[in-house]
Coordinates of C-alpha atoms in Angstrom, one line a residue:
M2 CA 93.0 11.7 46.3
G3 CA 95.3 14.7 46.1
R4 CA 95.4 14.8 42.3
W5 CA 94.3 18.0 40.5
S6 CA 90.9 17.5 38.7
A7 CA 88.4 19.5 36.7
L8 CA 86.3 20.1 39.8
D9 CA 89.3 21.7 41.5
T10 CA 89.7 24.0 38.5
V11 CA 86.1 24.9 38.7
V12 CA 86.4 25.8 42.4
V13 CA 89.5 28.0 41.7
G14 CA 87.7 29.5 38.7
V15 CA 84.6 30.5 40.8
Y16 CA 86.9 32.1 43.4
G17 CA 88.7 34.1 40.7
A18 CA 85.4 35.2 39.1
L19 CA 84.1 36.4 42.5
C20 CA 87.2 38.5 43.1
L21 CA 87.0 40.1 39.6
G22 CA 83.3 40.6 39.9
V23 CA 83.5 42.4 43.3
G24 CA 86.3 44.6 42.0
A25 CA 84.4 45.5 38.9
W26 CA 81.2 46.3 40.9
L27 CA 83.0 48.5 43.5
G28 CA 85.1 50.3 40.9
R29 CA 82.4 51.3 38.6
R30 CA 82.4 54.9 39.8
Q31 CA 85.7 56.5 41.0
G32 CA 85.3 60.1 41.9
G33 CA 88.9 60.9 42.6
A34 CA 92.1 60.1 44.4
T35 CA 90.6 60.2 47.9
E36 CA 88.0 57.6 46.9
Y37 CA 90.5 55.5 45.0
F38 CA 93.2 55.4 47.7
L39 CA 91.2 55.9 50.9
G40 CA 87.7 54.6 50.0
R41 CA 86.1 58.0 50.8
R42 CA 87.3 57.4 54.4
A43 CA 84.1 55.6 55.0
L44 CA 84.9 51.9 55.3
P45 CA 83.5 50.0 58.2
W46 CA 86.1 49.0 60.9
W47 CA 85.3 45.3 60.8
A48 CA 86.0 45.2 57.0
V49 CA 89.3 47.0 57.5
L50 CA 90.1 44.5 60.3
G51 CA 89.6 41.6 57.9
S52 CA 91.7 43.4 55.2
V53 CA 94.5 44.1 57.7
V54 CA 94.7 40.4 58.7
A55 CA 94.4 39.2 55.1
T56 CA 97.1 41.6 54.0
E57 CA 99.6 40.4 56.5
T58 CA 98.8 36.8 55.9
S59 CA 100.7 35.5 52.8
T60 CA 100.8 32.1 51.3
L61 CA 104.2 31.6 53.1
T62 CA 102.4 32.2 56.4
L63 CA 99.8 29.6 55.6
L64 CA 102.5 27.1 54.7
S65 CA 105.3 28.0 57.2
V66 CA 103.5 28.4 60.5
P67 CA 102.2 24.7 60.5
G68 CA 105.8 23.8 59.8
L69 CA 107.0 25.6 63.0
A70 CA 104.7 23.4 65.1
Y71 CA 105.8 20.3 63.2
G72 CA 109.4 20.9 63.9
G73 CA 109.0 22.5 67.3
D74 CA 106.1 23.6 69.5
F75 CA 103.6 26.4 70.0
G76 CA 106.3 28.9 70.9
F77 CA 105.4 31.1 67.9
L78 CA 102.4 32.3 69.9
Q79 CA 104.7 34.3 72.1
L80 CA 105.4 36.5 69.1
A81 CA 101.7 36.8 68.3
L82 CA 101.1 38.1 71.9
G83 CA 103.8 40.7 71.3
Y84 CA 102.0 41.7 68.2
V85 CA 98.8 42.4 70.2
I86 CA 100.8 44.6 72.6
G87 CA 102.4 46.5 69.7
R88 CA 99.1 47.1 68.1
V89 CA 97.7 48.5 71.3
V90 CA 100.6 50.9 71.5
A91 CA 100.3 51.9 67.9
A92 CA 96.5 52.4 68.3
A93 CA 97.0 54.6 71.4
W94 CA 100.1 56.6 70.2
V95 CA 100.8 56.5 66.5
L96 CA 97.3 56.2 65.0
P97 CA 96.0 59.5 66.5
L98 CA 99.0 61.3 64.8
H99 CA 97.9 59.9 61.4
F100 CA 94.4 61.1 61.8
R101 CA 95.4 64.7 62.4
G102 CA 95.2 66.9 59.4
E103 CA 93.6 64.4 57.0
A104 CA 96.9 62.6 56.2
A105 CA 96.9 60.6 53.0
T106 CA 99.9 58.4 53.7
A107 CA 101.8 57.1 56.7
Y108 CA 104.6 59.6 56.1
G109 CA 102.7 62.9 56.3
I110 CA 103.6 63.0 60.0
L111 CA 107.3 63.2 59.1
E112 CA 106.8 66.1 56.7
R113 CA 105.0 68.1 59.4
R114 CA 107.8 67.5 61.8
F115 CA 110.9 67.4 59.7
G116 CA 110.1 68.6 56.2
L117 CA 109.3 67.1 52.8
G118 CA 112.8 65.6 52.4
V119 CA 112.3 63.2 55.3
R120 CA 108.8 62.3 54.1
R121 CA 110.2 61.3 50.7
F122 CA 113.1 59.5 52.2
A123 CA 110.8 57.4 54.4
S124 CA 108.4 56.8 51.5
G125 CA 111.3 55.8 49.2
L126 CA 112.5 53.3 51.8
F127 CA 109.0 51.8 51.9
L128 CA 108.8 51.7 48.1
V129 CA 112.1 49.9 47.6
T130 CA 111.7 47.3 50.3
R131 CA 108.1 46.6 49.5
V132 CA 108.6 46.0 45.8
L133 CA 111.6 43.8 46.4
G134 CA 110.0 41.8 49.3
D135 CA 106.7 41.3 47.5
G136 CA 108.4 40.2 44.3
V137 CA 110.0 37.5 46.5
R138 CA 106.6 36.6 48.0
L139 CA 104.9 36.4 44.6
F140 CA 107.5 33.9 43.3
A141 CA 107.4 31.9 46.5
T142 CA 103.7 31.6 46.3
A143 CA 103.9 30.3 42.7
L144 CA 106.1 27.4 43.7
P145 CA 103.6 25.4 45.9
L146 CA 100.8 26.3 43.5
A147 CA 102.7 24.9 40.6
L148 CA 103.3 21.7 42.6
L149 CA 99.7 21.3 43.6
T150 CA 98.2 22.1 40.2
G151 CA 100.8 21.0 37.7
W152 CA 100.8 24.5 36.2
D153 CA 104.0 26.2 35.1
V154 CA 105.6 28.3 37.8
R155 CA 106.0 31.4 35.6
G156 CA 102.4 30.9 34.4
C157 CA 101.3 31.0 38.0
V158 CA 103.2 34.3 38.6
L159 CA 101.7 35.9 35.5
A160 CA 98.2 34.7 36.3
L161 CA 98.4 35.9 39.9
G162 CA 99.8 39.3 38.9
A163 CA 97.3 39.9 36.0
A164 CA 94.2 38.9 38.0
T165 CA 95.2 41.0 41.0
L166 CA 96.1 44.0 38.8
L167 CA 92.6 43.9 37.2
Y168 CA 90.5 44.4 40.3
T169 CA 93.1 46.6 42.1
W170 CA 93.5 49.0 39.1
H171 CA 89.8 49.3 38.5
G172 CA 88.4 49.3 42.1
G173 CA 91.0 51.0 44.2
L174 CA 91.2 50.6 47.9
R175 CA 87.5 50.0 48.4
A176 CA 87.7 46.9 46.1
V177 CA 91.0 45.8 47.7
V178 CA 89.4 45.9 51.2
W179 CA 86.2 44.1 50.3
V180 CA 88.0 41.5 48.2
D181 CA 90.4 41.1 51.1
V182 CA 87.4 40.2 53.3
L183 CA 86.3 37.6 50.8
Q184 CA 89.9 36.3 50.6
F185 CA 90.2 36.1 54.4
G186 CA 87.1 33.9 54.5
V187 CA 88.3 31.7 51.6
Y188 CA 91.8 30.9 53.0
L189 CA 90.3 30.4 56.5
L190 CA 87.7 28.0 55.1
G191 CA 90.5 26.2 53.2
A192 CA 92.5 25.8 56.5
L193 CA 89.5 24.5 58.3
A194 CA 88.8 22.0 55.5
A195 CA 92.4 20.8 55.8
L196 CA 91.9 20.5 59.5
A197 CA 88.8 18.4 59.1
V198 CA 90.4 16.1 56.5
L199 CA 93.5 15.7 58.7
G200 CA 91.4 14.8 61.7
R201 CA 89.7 12.1 59.7
E202 CA 93.1 10.7 58.6
L203 CA 94.6 10.7 62.1
P204 CA 94.7 7.3 63.9
G205 CA 92.7 7.9 67.0
G206 CA 91.6 11.4 65.8
W207 CA 92.5 14.7 67.3
G208 CA 92.3 13.4 70.8
A209 CA 95.2 11.0 70.3
A210 CA 97.2 13.6 68.4
W211 CA 96.7 16.1 71.3
S212 CA 97.8 13.6 73.9
A213 CA 100.8 12.5 71.9
G214 CA 101.8 16.2 71.4
A215 CA 101.4 17.0 75.1
A216 CA 103.6 14.0 76.0
A217 CA 106.3 15.2 73.5
G218 CA 106.2 18.8 74.7
K219 CA 104.7 20.0 71.4
L220 CA 102.1 22.1 73.2
T221 CA 104.6 24.3 75.0
V222 CA 104.0 28.0 74.5
F223 CA 106.3 29.9 76.8
H224 CA 110.1 29.7 76.7
F225 CA 111.9 31.7 79.4
S226 CA 115.3 32.6 78.1
F227 CA 117.3 35.8 77.7
A228 CA 119.3 34.5 74.8
L229 CA 119.2 37.0 71.9
D230 CA 119.8 34.2 69.3
R231 CA 116.6 32.4 70.0
P232 CA 113.6 33.8 68.0
Y233 CA 110.8 32.2 70.0
T234 CA 111.2 33.2 73.7
L235 CA 108.8 35.1 75.9
L236 CA 111.2 38.1 76.0
A237 CA 111.7 38.1 72.2
G238 CA 108.0 37.7 71.6
L239 CA 106.7 40.3 74.0
V240 CA 109.4 43.0 73.4
G241 CA 110.7 42.2 69.9
G242 CA 107.3 41.3 68.6
A243 CA 105.8 44.5 70.1
F244 CA 108.4 46.7 68.5
L245 CA 108.0 44.9 65.2
S246 CA 104.2 45.3 65.3
V247 CA 104.4 49.0 66.2
A248 CA 106.7 49.5 63.2
S249 CA 104.7 47.4 60.7
H250 CA 101.2 48.7 61.8
G251 CA 102.1 52.2 62.7
T252 CA 104.7 53.3 60.1
D253 CA 104.1 51.0 57.1
Q254 CA 101.9 52.6 54.4
L255 CA 100.6 49.1 53.6
I256 CA 98.7 48.9 56.8
V257 CA 98.3 52.6 57.7
Q258 CA 96.5 53.3 54.4
R259 CA 93.7 50.9 55.5
L260 CA 93.3 52.4 58.9
L261 CA 93.1 55.9 57.4
A262 CA 90.1 54.6 55.3
C263 CA 88.1 54.1 58.5
R264 CA 85.3 56.5 59.4
S265 CA 87.0 57.7 62.5
L266 CA 90.0 57.4 64.7
R267 CA 87.9 55.2 67.1
D268 CA 87.1 52.8 64.2
G269 CA 90.7 52.7 63.1
Q270 CA 91.7 51.7 66.7
R271 CA 89.1 49.0 66.8
A272 CA 90.3 47.6 63.5
L273 CA 94.0 47.7 64.5
V274 CA 93.7 46.1 68.0
G275 CA 91.0 43.7 66.8
S276 CA 93.3 42.5 64.0
G277 CA 95.9 41.5 66.7
V278 CA 93.4 39.3 68.5
V279 CA 92.3 37.6 65.2
V280 CA 95.9 37.0 64.2
V281 CA 96.6 35.2 67.5
L282 CA 93.6 32.9 66.9
Q283 CA 94.6 32.4 63.3
F284 CA 98.2 31.5 64.2
A285 CA 96.8 29.1 66.8
L286 CA 94.7 27.4 64.1
F287 CA 97.8 27.0 61.8
L288 CA 99.9 25.6 64.7
V289 CA 97.2 23.0 65.5
L290 CA 97.4 22.0 61.9
G291 CA 101.2 21.5 62.3
L292 CA 100.6 19.4 65.4
G293 CA 98.2 17.2 63.4
L294 CA 100.7 16.8 60.6
W295 CA 103.4 15.8 63.1
A296 CA 101.1 13.1 64.5
F297 CA 100.1 12.0 61.0
Y298 CA 103.6 11.7 59.7
Q299 CA 104.9 10.5 63.1
G300 CA 107.7 13.1 63.1
R301 CA 109.1 12.1 59.8
A302 CA 112.0 14.2 58.7
F303 CA 111.5 16.6 55.8
A304 CA 114.1 18.7 54.0
R305 CA 112.2 21.8 55.1
T306 CA 109.3 21.9 57.6
D307 CA 107.3 24.2 55.4
E308 CA 107.1 21.4 52.8
V309 CA 105.0 19.3 55.2
F310 CA 101.6 20.9 54.6
V311 CA 102.0 20.9 50.8
T312 CA 103.0 17.3 50.9
F313 CA 99.8 16.4 52.8
L314 CA 97.7 18.4 50.4
V315 CA 99.1 16.6 47.4
Q316 CA 98.8 13.2 49.0
R317 CA 95.6 13.3 51.0
M318 CA 93.2 16.2 50.1
P319 CA 90.1 15.0 48.3
T320 CA 89.0 16.3 44.9
G321 CA 87.2 19.6 45.3
L322 CA 88.6 20.4 48.7
L323 CA 92.1 20.5 47.1
G324 CA 90.8 23.3 44.9
L325 CA 89.3 25.1 47.9
V326 CA 92.7 25.0 49.7
V327 CA 94.5 26.2 46.5
A328 CA 91.9 29.0 46.3
G329 CA 92.8 29.9 49.9
M330 CA 96.5 30.0 49.0
L331 CA 95.6 32.3 46.0
A332 CA 93.6 34.4 48.4
A333 CA 96.4 34.8 50.8
A334 CA 98.8 35.8 48.0
M335 CA 96.4 38.1 46.2
S336 CA 95.4 40.0 49.3
T337 CA 99.0 40.9 50.0
L338 CA 99.8 41.7 46.4
S339 CA 96.7 43.9 45.8
S340 CA 97.4 45.8 49.1
S341 CA 101.0 46.4 48.0
L342 CA 100.0 47.7 44.6
N343 CA 97.5 50.2 46.0
A344 CA 99.8 51.3 48.8
L345 CA 102.8 51.7 46.4
A346 CA 100.7 53.7 44.0
S347 CA 99.3 56.0 46.8
A348 CA 102.9 56.7 48.0
I349 CA 103.9 57.8 44.4
A350 CA 100.8 60.0 44.1
Y351 CA 100.8 61.7 47.5
D352 CA 104.5 61.6 48.6
F353 CA 106.2 62.3 45.3
W354 CA 103.8 63.6 42.6
A355 CA 101.6 65.9 44.6
P356 CA 104.4 67.9 46.3
W357 CA 106.3 68.1 43.0
R358 CA 103.5 68.9 40.4
G359 CA 100.4 69.3 42.5
G360 CA 97.1 68.2 40.9
D361 CA 93.5 67.9 41.6
E362 CA 91.6 64.7 42.6
R363 CA 91.2 63.5 39.0
T364 CA 94.8 64.1 38.2
L365 CA 96.1 62.2 41.2
L366 CA 93.6 59.4 40.3
R367 CA 95.2 59.1 36.8
V368 CA 98.7 59.2 38.3
G369 CA 97.7 56.5 40.9
R370 CA 96.3 54.2 38.3
A371 CA 99.3 54.5 36.0
A372 CA 101.6 53.8 39.1
T373 CA 99.5 50.7 39.9
V374 CA 100.2 49.3 36.4
G375 CA 103.9 50.2 36.7
W376 CA 104.4 48.6 40.1
A377 CA 102.5 45.4 38.9
V378 CA 105.0 45.1 36.0
L379 CA 107.9 45.5 38.4
L380 CA 106.6 43.0 40.9
V381 CA 105.8 40.4 38.3
G382 CA 109.1 41.0 36.5
G383 CA 111.1 40.7 39.7
A384 CA 109.3 37.5 40.6
L385 CA 110.1 36.0 37.2
L386 CA 113.7 36.9 37.5
L387 CA 113.9 35.2 40.9
G388 CA 113.4 31.9 39.1
R389 CA 116.9 32.3 37.7
G390 CA 118.5 32.4 41.2
T391 CA 119.4 29.8 43.7
T392 CA 118.9 31.7 47.0
P393 CA 116.0 30.3 49.1
V394 CA 113.2 32.8 48.5
V395 CA 111.9 32.7 52.1
E396 CA 115.3 33.7 53.4
L397 CA 115.7 36.3 50.7
G398 CA 112.3 37.8 51.7
L399 CA 113.2 38.0 55.3
A400 CA 116.6 39.6 54.6
I401 CA 114.9 42.3 52.5
A402 CA 112.3 43.2 55.1
S403 CA 114.2 42.8 58.3
F404 CA 116.4 45.9 58.3
T405 CA 114.0 48.7 57.3
Y406 CA 111.3 48.8 60.0
G407 CA 113.7 50.0 62.7
G408 CA 114.7 53.1 60.7
L409 CA 111.1 54.0 60.0
L410 CA 110.0 53.5 63.6
G411 CA 113.0 55.4 64.9
A412 CA 112.0 58.4 62.7
F413 CA 108.5 58.4 64.2
L414 CA 110.0 58.2 67.7
L415 CA 112.2 61.2 67.0
A416 CA 109.1 63.0 65.7
R417 CA 107.5 62.4 69.0
W418 CA 110.4 63.2 71.4
Q419 CA 112.9 65.2 69.3
P420 CA 110.7 67.3 66.9
G421 CA 113.4 70.0 66.8
A422 CA 115.8 67.9 64.9
A423 CA 116.6 69.1 61.4
G424 CA 115.6 67.1 58.5
R425 CA 119.1 66.2 57.5
V426 CA 119.7 64.9 61.1
V427 CA 116.7 62.5 60.8
R428 CA 117.7 61.3 57.4
A429 CA 121.2 60.6 58.7
A430 CA 119.8 58.8 61.7
M431 CA 117.5 56.6 59.5
L432 CA 120.5 55.7 57.3
A433 CA 122.4 54.7 60.4
G434 CA 119.6 52.5 61.6
V435 CA 119.2 50.8 58.2
G436 CA 123.0 50.5 57.9
A437 CA 123.2 48.9 61.4
M438 CA 120.5 46.4 60.6
T439 CA 122.2 45.6 57.3
L440 CA 125.2 44.5 59.3
V441 CA 123.0 42.6 61.8
A442 CA 120.7 40.9 59.2
G443 CA 123.7 40.0 57.0
G444 CA 126.1 39.3 59.8
R445 CA 126.9 35.8 58.8
W446 CA 127.7 36.9 55.2
W447 CA 129.8 39.8 56.4
A448 CA 131.6 37.3 58.8
Q449 CA 132.5 35.2 55.8
V450 CA 133.8 38.2 53.9
A451 CA 135.9 39.2 56.9
A452 CA 137.3 35.7 57.2
V453 CA 138.3 35.6 53.5
L454 CA 140.1 39.0 54.0
G455 CA 141.9 37.6 57.0
W456 CA 140.2 40.0 59.5
T457 CA 139.7 37.6 62.4
G458 CA 138.3 40.2 64.8
G459 CA 135.8 41.4 62.3
A460 CA 134.7 37.9 61.5
M461 CA 134.0 37.3 65.2
V462 CA 132.0 40.6 65.6
F463 CA 129.9 40.0 62.5
G464 CA 129.3 36.4 63.4
T465 CA 128.0 37.5 66.8
L466 CA 125.7 40.1 65.2
G467 CA 124.4 37.6 62.7
R468 CA 123.2 35.4 65.5
V469 CA 120.7 38.0 66.8
A470 CA 117.3 36.6 66.2
W471 CA 115.0 38.4 63.7
P472 CA 112.3 39.5 66.2
W473 CA 114.9 41.9 67.7
H474 CA 115.8 43.6 64.5
A475 CA 113.1 46.3 64.5
A476 CA 113.8 47.2 68.2
L477 CA 117.6 47.4 67.5
G478 CA 117.2 49.4 64.3
A479 CA 114.8 51.8 66.1
G480 CA 117.3 52.1 69.0
V481 CA 120.2 53.0 66.7
T482 CA 118.1 55.5 64.8
V483 CA 116.9 57.3 67.9
A484 CA 120.4 57.3 69.5
V485 CA 122.1 58.7 66.4
G486 CA 119.2 61.3 66.0
W487 CA 119.6 62.5 69.6
L488 CA 123.3 62.7 69.4
L489 CA 123.3 64.7 66.1
A490 CA 120.5 67.0 67.3
W491 CA 122.1 67.7 70.7
R492 CA 123.1 71.3 71.4
P493 CA 125.6 72.3 74.1
A494 CA 124.2 74.4 77.0
G495 CA 123.7 78.0 76.1
R496 CA 123.1 77.5 72.4
V497 CA 119.7 78.1 70.9
E498 CA 118.1 74.8 69.7
A499 CA 116.4 74.6 66.3
T500 CA 113.0 73.7 67.7
D501 CA 110.9 75.7 65.2
V502 CA 109.3 73.4 62.7
G503 CA 109.9 75.9 60.0
M504 CA 113.6 75.7 60.6
A505 CA 113.4 71.9 60.5
R506 CA 111.7 72.2 57.1
R507 CA 114.4 74.4 55.7
A508 CA 117.2 72.1 56.8

């Protein structure tokens, strides 16, 4: 049990063939850029819902969330509840703005309010952080796959990148969304298979594990604390999680692109809010897995809690089912990677190429496909280079992503409540927000630098900032961006304000 076999290879091979087959079928006729990047704006809301959930669920999620319950309790669900609140806000406030004027990317709103420069600045921020973060995720995915299968880590990176590129390049967003639906089912089926095997292996079954978990406080969901250094409290979950979700699902091209492919605003709202409900249920499933693993290993100490699930798979999963779980891990990784490739390419085509050189539907399609290949090379190359480093890839991924959402969300808030601000003001405010979160996210590192330089006060300040838990980062970054934007756009009484959008465009 738990050793890779020919049957497992067949299971993974069948999964890979299905992905490529669906992509080839859906991509056989591409009429232009709108079809390639937005699926003709005719995708059903339930498929988009599945694609959104699959896109935001990486292999790291599948492995790490059970580890949270293993080492703690069910407190992570507080954050998931905040995600639902944030998606409701994004569906009611941000999404209607995206559906005005047939927007092609998430950043068209910013051009209408503040000019092309702000749109390109926001899109560039998305491009840089997405390609760096997903390179980290790709390499981090290859590590457990190599452990489970015995394949070379770099071979896993190349295989994942090549297979995902094939159906993404050929099929566009329509293929990405429908393959995402398939991948959502595969990784969910793999998790349920692991749950069934775990229940069979547990002494006394799930009933005994549940009772033991309740007695040990493992089933606790709500933590009432105002401490900003604790990531899993009710306040951090509901407030910090809501801000994070509004930012990620209202301003990130990765998600907004899918919602724009829905048939109507109403369908986009259904997909967005429904995805939040599904994510709560999904996280609950992964946390229950962690509880079962805790009961099975009787709380044994591991170097990292996200190693627990992989260890169980290697040791206890039967032949065939191990292949199904590995296919699920591949599905979680490929859904995120394919979505990134298509979103990155659409940003290049619509936010940079079209305003610069123009072009009809066919021209933008060619540009988008070329950009898809280019981004795939960068992502795979970045993932391969990570193998030379020693920094834990999960920490590196969080560090890259944590400080950008606040600046993007702050720009959208300024567009809503301070539309008269000049473009240069908004760009400066976004830089301030990103800069502030760079200090917060890297606070501990900056504290060490200050200590080496003998700056005791700076070391104390940076050390305090570094203890702010990551769910608060988007809210803090947005707050700094909005505050700086309002201050820079403020006009003394009696002076004429630059409220005309045309003046904002010229700034």
